[in-house]
Amino acid sequence: MADTMQFDLVSPERMLASVPATEVQIPGAEGDFTAMPGHVPFISTLRPGIVIAATDKGEIRYVVTGGFAEVTGEHVSLLAERSLLAEELKQPEFDEMVTEAKTSRDATSGPEYDAANKHFADIMEMGRQLGLQASTV
């Protein structure tokens, strides 16, 4: 088994990462998981959260708002709806994410409301983990 695997993180705006990693912590829609070299292949949807890649330069943290993860034994590819380096997420961008999630939640009902409310809660938790608090809720 190799010591590293290729980690790629892509969003519609740009490719954020293409580095060798020893592990990648991923916020899966059905629960967080850690991919390591030799991991069993699978695909998962992403929920809003923080991706942590362990590289030779240390841990690199990224924010994602959703998307897909494909994991093989040698490669982890994340295709994110929206992503950026965690340190790039400032209060104005976080407030925008909160407003979008709240608007989406408030415009739905029934089963769609539950999913939208979960998305909103995940955005709020992500902000809390990064020391950010929504200006208005």
XYZ file of N, CA, C and O in Angstrom:
548
model
N 0.841 -1.182 0.000
C 0.000 0.000 0.000
C 0.887 1.246 0.000
O 1.854 1.330 0.745
N 0.570 2.211 -0.847
C 1.333 3.451 -0.936
C 1.080 4.323 0.285
O 0.061 4.204 0.948
N 2.022 5.221 0.562
C 1.896 6.120 1.706
C 1.000 7.310 1.415
O 0.520 7.955 2.336
N 0.823 7.644 0.138
C -0.010 8.795 -0.220
C -0.966 8.420 -1.346
O -0.819 7.388 -1.994
N -1.915 9.290 -1.542
C -2.852 9.182 -2.660
C -3.012 10.581 -3.230
O -2.701 11.573 -2.565
N -3.485 10.671 -4.436
C -3.702 11.954 -5.079
C -5.018 12.545 -4.578
O -6.042 11.870 -4.547
N -4.995 13.818 -4.160
C -6.193 14.519 -3.711
C -6.445 15.700 -4.638
O -5.580 16.550 -4.807
N -7.625 15.721 -5.247
C -8.030 16.829 -6.114
C -9.346 17.401 -5.608
O -10.284 16.648 -5.300
N -9.409 18.724 -5.523
C -10.628 19.423 -5.137
C -10.914 20.470 -6.201
O -10.101 21.364 -6.438
N -12.076 20.314 -6.841
C -12.449 21.187 -7.947
C -13.817 21.786 -7.666
O -14.718 21.107 -7.173
N -13.963 23.060 -7.972
C -15.264 23.721 -7.918
C -15.473 24.384 -9.273
O -14.547 24.459 -10.087
N -16.672 24.876 -9.550
C -16.884 25.525 -10.851
C -15.948 26.710 -11.111
O -15.598 26.982 -12.245
N -15.506 27.363 -10.036
C -14.650 28.541 -10.197
C -13.196 28.202 -10.492
O -12.524 28.897 -11.230
N -12.701 27.098 -9.857
C -11.272 26.808 -9.960
C -10.932 25.442 -9.373
O -11.733 24.840 -8.661
N -9.714 25.016 -9.654
C -9.171 23.831 -8.995
C -8.451 24.335 -7.751
O -7.513 25.128 -7.847
N -8.910 23.899 -6.587
C -8.322 24.358 -5.335
C -7.135 23.513 -4.904
O -6.226 24.015 -4.266
N -7.178 22.222 -5.186
C -6.108 21.348 -4.719
C -5.835 20.257 -5.733
O -6.746 19.741 -6.367
N -4.582 19.934 -5.859
C -4.123 18.772 -6.604
C -2.781 18.406 -5.989
O -1.724 18.840 -6.448
N -2.860 17.646 -4.875
C -1.674 17.355 -4.069
C -1.695 15.909 -3.586
O -2.758 15.308 -3.465
N -0.513 15.353 -3.278
C -0.482 14.061 -2.614
C -0.904 14.239 -1.153
O -0.530 15.223 -0.512
N -1.694 13.306 -0.630
C -2.158 13.384 0.757
C -2.077 12.004 1.399
O -2.232 10.983 0.725
N -1.853 11.999 2.699
C -1.837 10.740 3.434
C -3.237 10.385 3.926
O -3.524 9.214 4.176
N -4.096 11.391 4.087
C -5.494 11.168 4.427
C -6.295 12.421 4.121
O -5.754 13.519 4.092
N -7.594 12.221 3.876
C -8.497 13.341 3.616
C -9.773 13.095 4.421
O -10.425 12.067 4.259
N -10.099 14.048 5.304
C -11.325 13.985 6.086
C -12.409 14.710 5.292
O -12.214 15.856 4.867
N -13.543 14.032 5.088
C -14.563 14.513 4.162
C -15.926 14.570 4.852
O -16.328 13.598 5.495
N -16.655 15.696 4.699
C -18.004 15.789 5.256
C -19.031 15.156 4.319
O -19.612 15.812 3.461
N -19.231 13.859 4.465
C -20.198 13.146 3.633
C -21.621 13.432 4.075
O -21.878 13.703 5.248
N -22.552 13.363 3.142
C -23.959 13.626 3.456
C -24.507 12.630 4.459
O -25.378 12.959 5.260
N -23.988 11.404 4.453
C -24.453 10.375 5.385
C -23.542 10.261 6.604
O -23.698 9.343 7.405
N -22.594 11.168 6.732
C -21.670 11.160 7.862
C -20.251 11.432 7.393
O -19.897 11.153 6.252
N -19.462 12.001 8.260
C -18.070 12.296 7.931
C -17.280 10.993 7.793
O -17.576 10.002 8.453
N -16.272 11.018 6.933
C -15.407 9.855 6.766
C -14.008 10.311 6.408
O -13.805 11.451 5.977
N -13.044 9.422 6.618
C -11.650 9.703 6.282
C -11.204 8.720 5.218
O -11.321 7.512 5.391
N -10.702 9.253 4.115
C -10.157 8.430 3.033
C -8.647 8.372 3.199
O -8.001 9.386 3.466
N -8.106 7.164 3.050
C -6.667 6.945 3.166
C -6.215 6.078 1.995
O -7.051 5.445 1.342
N -4.906 6.039 1.714
C -4.431 5.174 0.639
C -4.933 3.748 0.830
O -4.947 3.225 1.942
N -5.397 3.142 -0.246
C -5.916 1.788 -0.194
C -7.383 1.711 0.198
O -7.929 0.623 0.349
N -8.030 2.863 0.354
C -9.448 2.888 0.737
C -10.298 2.170 -0.307
O -10.018 2.223 -1.497
N -11.343 1.520 0.136
C -12.257 0.847 -0.776
C -12.921 1.915 -1.675
O -13.272 2.986 -1.211
N -13.061 1.647 -2.962
C -13.668 2.624 -3.864
C -15.156 2.850 -3.561
O -15.881 1.904 -3.291
N -15.561 4.107 -3.576
C -16.974 4.443 -3.470
C -17.198 5.899 -3.838
O -16.262 6.670 -3.993
N -18.467 6.264 -3.958
C -18.876 7.633 -4.273
C -19.838 8.090 -3.190
O -20.676 7.313 -2.721
N -19.727 9.349 -2.793
C -20.596 9.916 -1.767
C -20.972 11.338 -2.160
O -20.218 12.015 -2.858
N -22.121 11.773 -1.697
C -22.455 13.192 -1.805
C -21.817 13.913 -0.617
O -21.525 13.308 0.414
N -21.592 15.199 -0.798
C -21.002 16.024 0.250
C -22.076 16.894 0.889
O -23.032 17.293 0.226
N -21.896 17.197 2.152
C -22.721 18.182 2.833
C -21.836 19.384 3.121
O -20.601 19.280 3.045
N -22.401 20.526 3.452
C -21.553 21.661 3.816
C -20.672 21.302 5.009
O -21.145 20.711 5.989
N -19.409 21.622 4.893
C -18.486 21.315 5.977
C -17.054 21.618 5.608
O -16.773 22.299 4.619
N -16.155 21.076 6.406
C -14.731 21.342 6.257
C -14.019 20.061 5.823
O -14.179 19.013 6.452
N -13.264 20.154 4.753
C -12.423 19.065 4.255
C -11.018 19.325 4.793
O -10.522 20.450 4.702
N -10.415 18.291 5.355
C -9.050 18.432 5.883
C -8.156 17.429 5.170
O -8.377 16.221 5.257
N -7.148 17.954 4.461
C -6.200 17.107 3.744
C -4.866 17.131 4.484
O -4.311 18.204 4.744
N -4.364 15.959 4.841
C -3.055 15.839 5.479
C -2.021 15.674 4.370
O -2.027 14.674 3.652
N -1.155 16.667 4.220
C -0.138 16.667 3.167
C 1.247 16.785 3.792
O 1.372 16.964 5.007
N 2.263 16.736 2.953
C 3.624 16.903 3.462
C 3.875 18.317 3.979
O 4.842 18.562 4.679
N 2.977 19.256 3.657
C 3.078 20.635 4.155
C 2.204 20.851 5.399
O 2.029 21.968 5.846
N 1.624 19.776 5.915
C 0.732 19.872 7.065
C -0.716 19.766 6.627
O -1.014 19.436 5.475
N -1.616 20.049 7.552
C -3.047 19.980 7.239
C -3.489 21.217 6.490
O -3.140 22.346 6.863
N -4.268 20.990 5.435
C -4.859 22.093 4.674
C -6.365 21.933 4.790
O -6.901 20.848 4.549
N -7.049 23.007 5.184
C -8.494 22.949 5.395
C -9.215 23.733 4.296
O -8.798 24.832 3.930
N -10.294 23.127 3.816
C -11.119 23.719 2.773
C -12.572 23.718 3.228
O -13.007 22.820 3.943
N -13.327 24.694 2.774
C -14.761 24.757 3.016
C -15.452 24.292 1.742
O -15.080 24.712 0.639
N -16.450 23.409 1.890
C -17.288 23.003 0.757
C -18.744 23.170 1.161
O -19.091 23.069 2.333
N -19.602 23.444 0.177
C -21.026 23.613 0.482
C -21.872 22.469 -0.049
O -23.081 22.493 0.109
N -21.262 21.492 -0.651
C -21.965 20.350 -1.212
C -21.206 19.849 -2.415
O -20.179 20.412 -2.798
N -21.692 18.781 -3.008
C -21.049 18.228 -4.189
C -20.932 16.726 -4.089
O -21.768 16.069 -3.465
N -19.853 16.191 -4.681
C -19.648 14.748 -4.741
C -18.201 14.407 -4.426
O -17.297 15.185 -4.738
N -17.991 13.241 -3.848
C -16.648 12.708 -3.595
C -16.540 11.351 -4.263
O -17.448 10.526 -4.151
N -15.447 11.148 -4.967
C -15.137 9.830 -5.520
C -13.825 9.388 -4.887
O -12.817 10.101 -4.961
N -13.851 8.226 -4.269
C -12.681 7.711 -3.567
C -12.276 6.389 -4.201
O -13.118 5.514 -4.423
N -10.996 6.263 -4.519
C -10.418 4.983 -4.925
C -9.226 4.752 -4.001
O -8.903 5.614 -3.181
N -8.573 3.682 -4.129
C -7.415 3.421 -3.291
C -6.266 4.375 -3.520
O -5.447 4.602 -2.641
N -6.211 4.965 -4.707
C -5.093 5.833 -5.065
C -5.479 7.291 -5.276
O -4.613 8.124 -5.518
N -6.774 7.596 -5.212
C -7.218 8.932 -5.623
C -8.471 9.334 -4.853
O -9.371 8.527 -4.661
N -8.516 10.595 -4.437
C -9.728 11.198 -3.869
C -10.027 12.432 -4.708
O -9.198 13.338 -4.799
N -11.199 12.438 -5.336
C -11.624 13.591 -6.144
C -12.890 14.165 -5.545
O -13.871 13.449 -5.372
N -12.856 15.452 -5.222
C -14.042 16.143 -4.738
C -14.468 17.148 -5.796
O -13.669 17.961 -6.256
N -15.717 17.064 -6.181
C -16.318 18.017 -7.102
C -17.320 18.809 -6.274
O -18.401 18.312 -5.953
N -16.931 20.000 -5.870
C -17.719 20.787 -4.925
C -18.579 21.827 -5.637
O -18.159 22.410 -6.637
N -19.777 22.043 -5.091
C -20.649 23.099 -5.614
C -19.968 24.453 -5.442
O -19.991 25.300 -6.319
N -19.385 24.634 -4.272
C -18.671 25.861 -3.934
C -17.593 25.476 -2.937
O -17.850 24.705 -2.017
N -16.378 25.991 -3.122
C -15.304 25.658 -2.189
C -14.264 26.772 -2.158
O -14.122 27.534 -3.115
N -13.566 26.836 -1.040
C -12.473 27.775 -0.874
C -11.626 27.330 0.302
O -12.051 26.491 1.104
N -10.422 27.863 0.389
C -9.588 27.583 1.545
C -10.309 28.095 2.787
O -10.931 29.165 2.745
N -10.238 27.360 3.869
C -10.972 27.751 5.080
C -10.584 29.149 5.541
O -11.450 29.919 5.958
N -9.300 29.492 5.443
C -8.891 30.828 5.908
C -9.400 31.945 4.993
O -9.378 33.113 5.362
N -9.867 31.606 3.791
C -10.440 32.603 2.885
C -11.895 32.930 3.217
O -12.427 33.919 2.737
N -12.546 32.087 4.024
C -13.950 32.330 4.359
C -14.021 33.409 5.431
O -13.674 33.181 6.585
N -14.451 34.573 5.043
C -14.598 35.719 5.950
C -16.079 35.955 6.222
O -16.951 35.357 5.590
N -16.355 36.830 7.148
C -17.722 37.079 7.583
C -18.680 37.419 6.441
O -19.774 36.852 6.382
N -18.322 38.300 5.497
C -19.277 38.608 4.422
C -19.657 37.394 3.578
O -20.834 37.205 3.249
N -18.677 36.550 3.239
C -18.962 35.351 2.454
C -19.801 34.361 3.261
O -20.705 33.734 2.728
N -19.491 34.241 4.551
C -20.269 33.345 5.397
C -21.713 33.843 5.510
O -22.658 33.056 5.398
N -21.890 35.140 5.719
C -23.248 35.697 5.801
C -24.028 35.437 4.516
O -25.221 35.153 4.557
N -23.342 35.514 3.370
C -23.988 35.228 2.086
C -24.440 33.765 2.021
O -25.556 33.470 1.582
N -23.584 32.843 2.482
C -23.956 31.426 2.512
C -25.165 31.198 3.415
O -26.087 30.447 3.072
N -25.171 31.844 4.568
C -26.282 31.696 5.515
C -27.569 32.227 4.902
O -28.618 31.576 4.970
N -27.497 33.395 4.270
C -28.681 33.995 3.647
C -29.225 33.096 2.547
O -30.440 32.870 2.461
N -28.346 32.563 1.695
C -28.791 31.654 0.622
C -29.463 30.413 1.197
O -30.510 29.989 0.715
N -28.860 29.818 2.232
C -29.418 28.606 2.830
C -30.748 28.898 3.518
O -31.695 28.110 3.418
N -30.844 30.036 4.188
C -32.088 30.409 4.870
C -33.195 30.686 3.857
O -34.335 30.238 4.015
N -32.875 31.383 2.783
C -33.854 31.681 1.736
C -34.367 30.395 1.106
O -35.568 30.229 0.899
N -33.469 29.475 0.824
C -33.855 28.179 0.248
C -34.750 27.411 1.211
O -35.771 26.851 0.815
N -34.366 27.407 2.477
C -35.160 26.694 3.491
C -36.562 27.293 3.618
O -37.558 26.579 3.648
N -36.626 28.601 3.665
C -37.910 29.276 3.869
C -38.834 29.185 2.660
O -40.042 29.397 2.781
N -38.274 28.843 1.491
C -39.076 28.756 0.264
C -39.592 27.346 0.012
O -40.233 27.100 -1.001
N -39.321 26.418 0.930
C -39.723 25.028 0.715
C -40.696 24.566 1.792
O -40.884 25.229 2.812
N -41.275 23.402 1.539
C -42.145 22.776 2.530
C -42.047 21.261 2.369
O -41.473 20.763 1.403
N -42.631 20.539 3.300
C -42.636 19.084 3.224
C -41.250 18.493 3.321
O -40.378 19.025 4.006
N -41.008 17.402 2.606
C -39.704 16.722 2.664
C -38.553 17.615 2.191
O -37.440 17.505 2.694
N -38.836 18.506 1.249
C -37.791 19.416 0.773
C -37.351 20.363 1.892
O -36.195 20.760 1.952
N -38.286 20.717 2.771
C -37.951 21.595 3.895
C -36.931 20.916 4.804
O -35.979 21.546 5.256
N -37.120 19.629 5.069
C -36.194 18.914 5.939
C -34.778 18.944 5.379
O -33.818 19.183 6.110
N -34.636 18.696 4.085
C -33.317 18.723 3.451
C -32.724 20.136 3.479
O -31.536 20.314 3.765
N -33.548 21.137 3.188
C -33.081 22.529 3.199
C -32.707 22.966 4.613
O -31.740 23.706 4.813
N -33.469 22.515 5.602
C -33.167 22.859 6.992
C -31.865 22.203 7.440
O -31.062 22.808 8.157
N -31.612 20.962 6.996
C -30.356 20.274 7.303
C -29.185 21.008 6.667
O -28.142 21.203 7.297
N -29.352 21.450 5.425
C -28.310 22.221 4.731
C -27.999 23.497 5.513
O -26.837 23.836 5.732
N -29.053 24.196 5.945
C -28.893 25.419 6.732
C -28.133 25.117 8.030
O -27.192 25.834 8.383
N -28.519 24.061 8.733
C -27.854 23.690 9.987
C -26.386 23.339 9.750
O -25.523 23.698 10.560
N -26.097 22.662 8.635
C -24.710 22.309 8.319
C -23.878 23.563 8.043
O -22.713 23.640 8.454
N -24.454 24.536 7.356
C -23.758 25.811 7.107
C -23.454 26.498 8.435
O -22.338 26.987 8.666
N -24.434 26.544 9.331
C -24.246 27.185 10.631
C -23.154 26.473 11.441
O -22.315 27.126 12.068
N -23.144 25.141 11.429
C -22.139 24.378 12.164
C -20.749 24.599 11.566
O -19.760 24.733 12.296
N -20.658 24.659 10.256
C -19.384 24.921 9.602
C -18.838 26.276 10.067
O -17.660 26.405 10.404
N -19.690 27.282 10.089
C -19.275 28.606 10.561
C -18.807 28.568 12.006
O -17.780 29.162 12.357
N -19.552 27.847 12.847
C -19.166 27.743 14.252
C -17.778 27.129 14.387
O -16.954 27.611 15.152
N -17.503 26.088 13.614
C -16.193 25.433 13.670
C -15.068 26.369 13.238
O -13.935 26.200 13.662
N -15.406 27.339 12.392
C -14.398 28.289 11.915
C -14.390 29.585 12.713
O -13.680 30.523 12.365
N -15.210 29.647 13.758
C -15.249 30.847 14.598
C -16.088 31.964 14.009
O -15.918 33.126 14.392
N -16.986 31.641 13.094
C -17.856 32.646 12.484
C -19.281 32.474 13.004
O -19.712 31.357 13.278
N -19.973 33.584 13.129
C -21.355 33.548 13.584
C -22.178 34.398 12.627
O -21.770 35.481 12.230
N -23.342 33.874 12.236
C -24.191 34.588 11.286
C -24.595 35.944 11.871
O -24.989 36.032 13.031
N -24.499 36.994 11.050
C -24.894 38.338 11.491
C -26.398 38.415 11.692
O -26.870 39.073 12.609
N -27.150 37.757 10.788
C -28.600 37.718 10.913
C -29.066 36.299 10.617
O -28.524 35.615 9.750
N -30.051 35.853 11.346
C -30.584 34.502 11.101
C -32.072 34.552 10.972
O -32.843 35.189 11.406
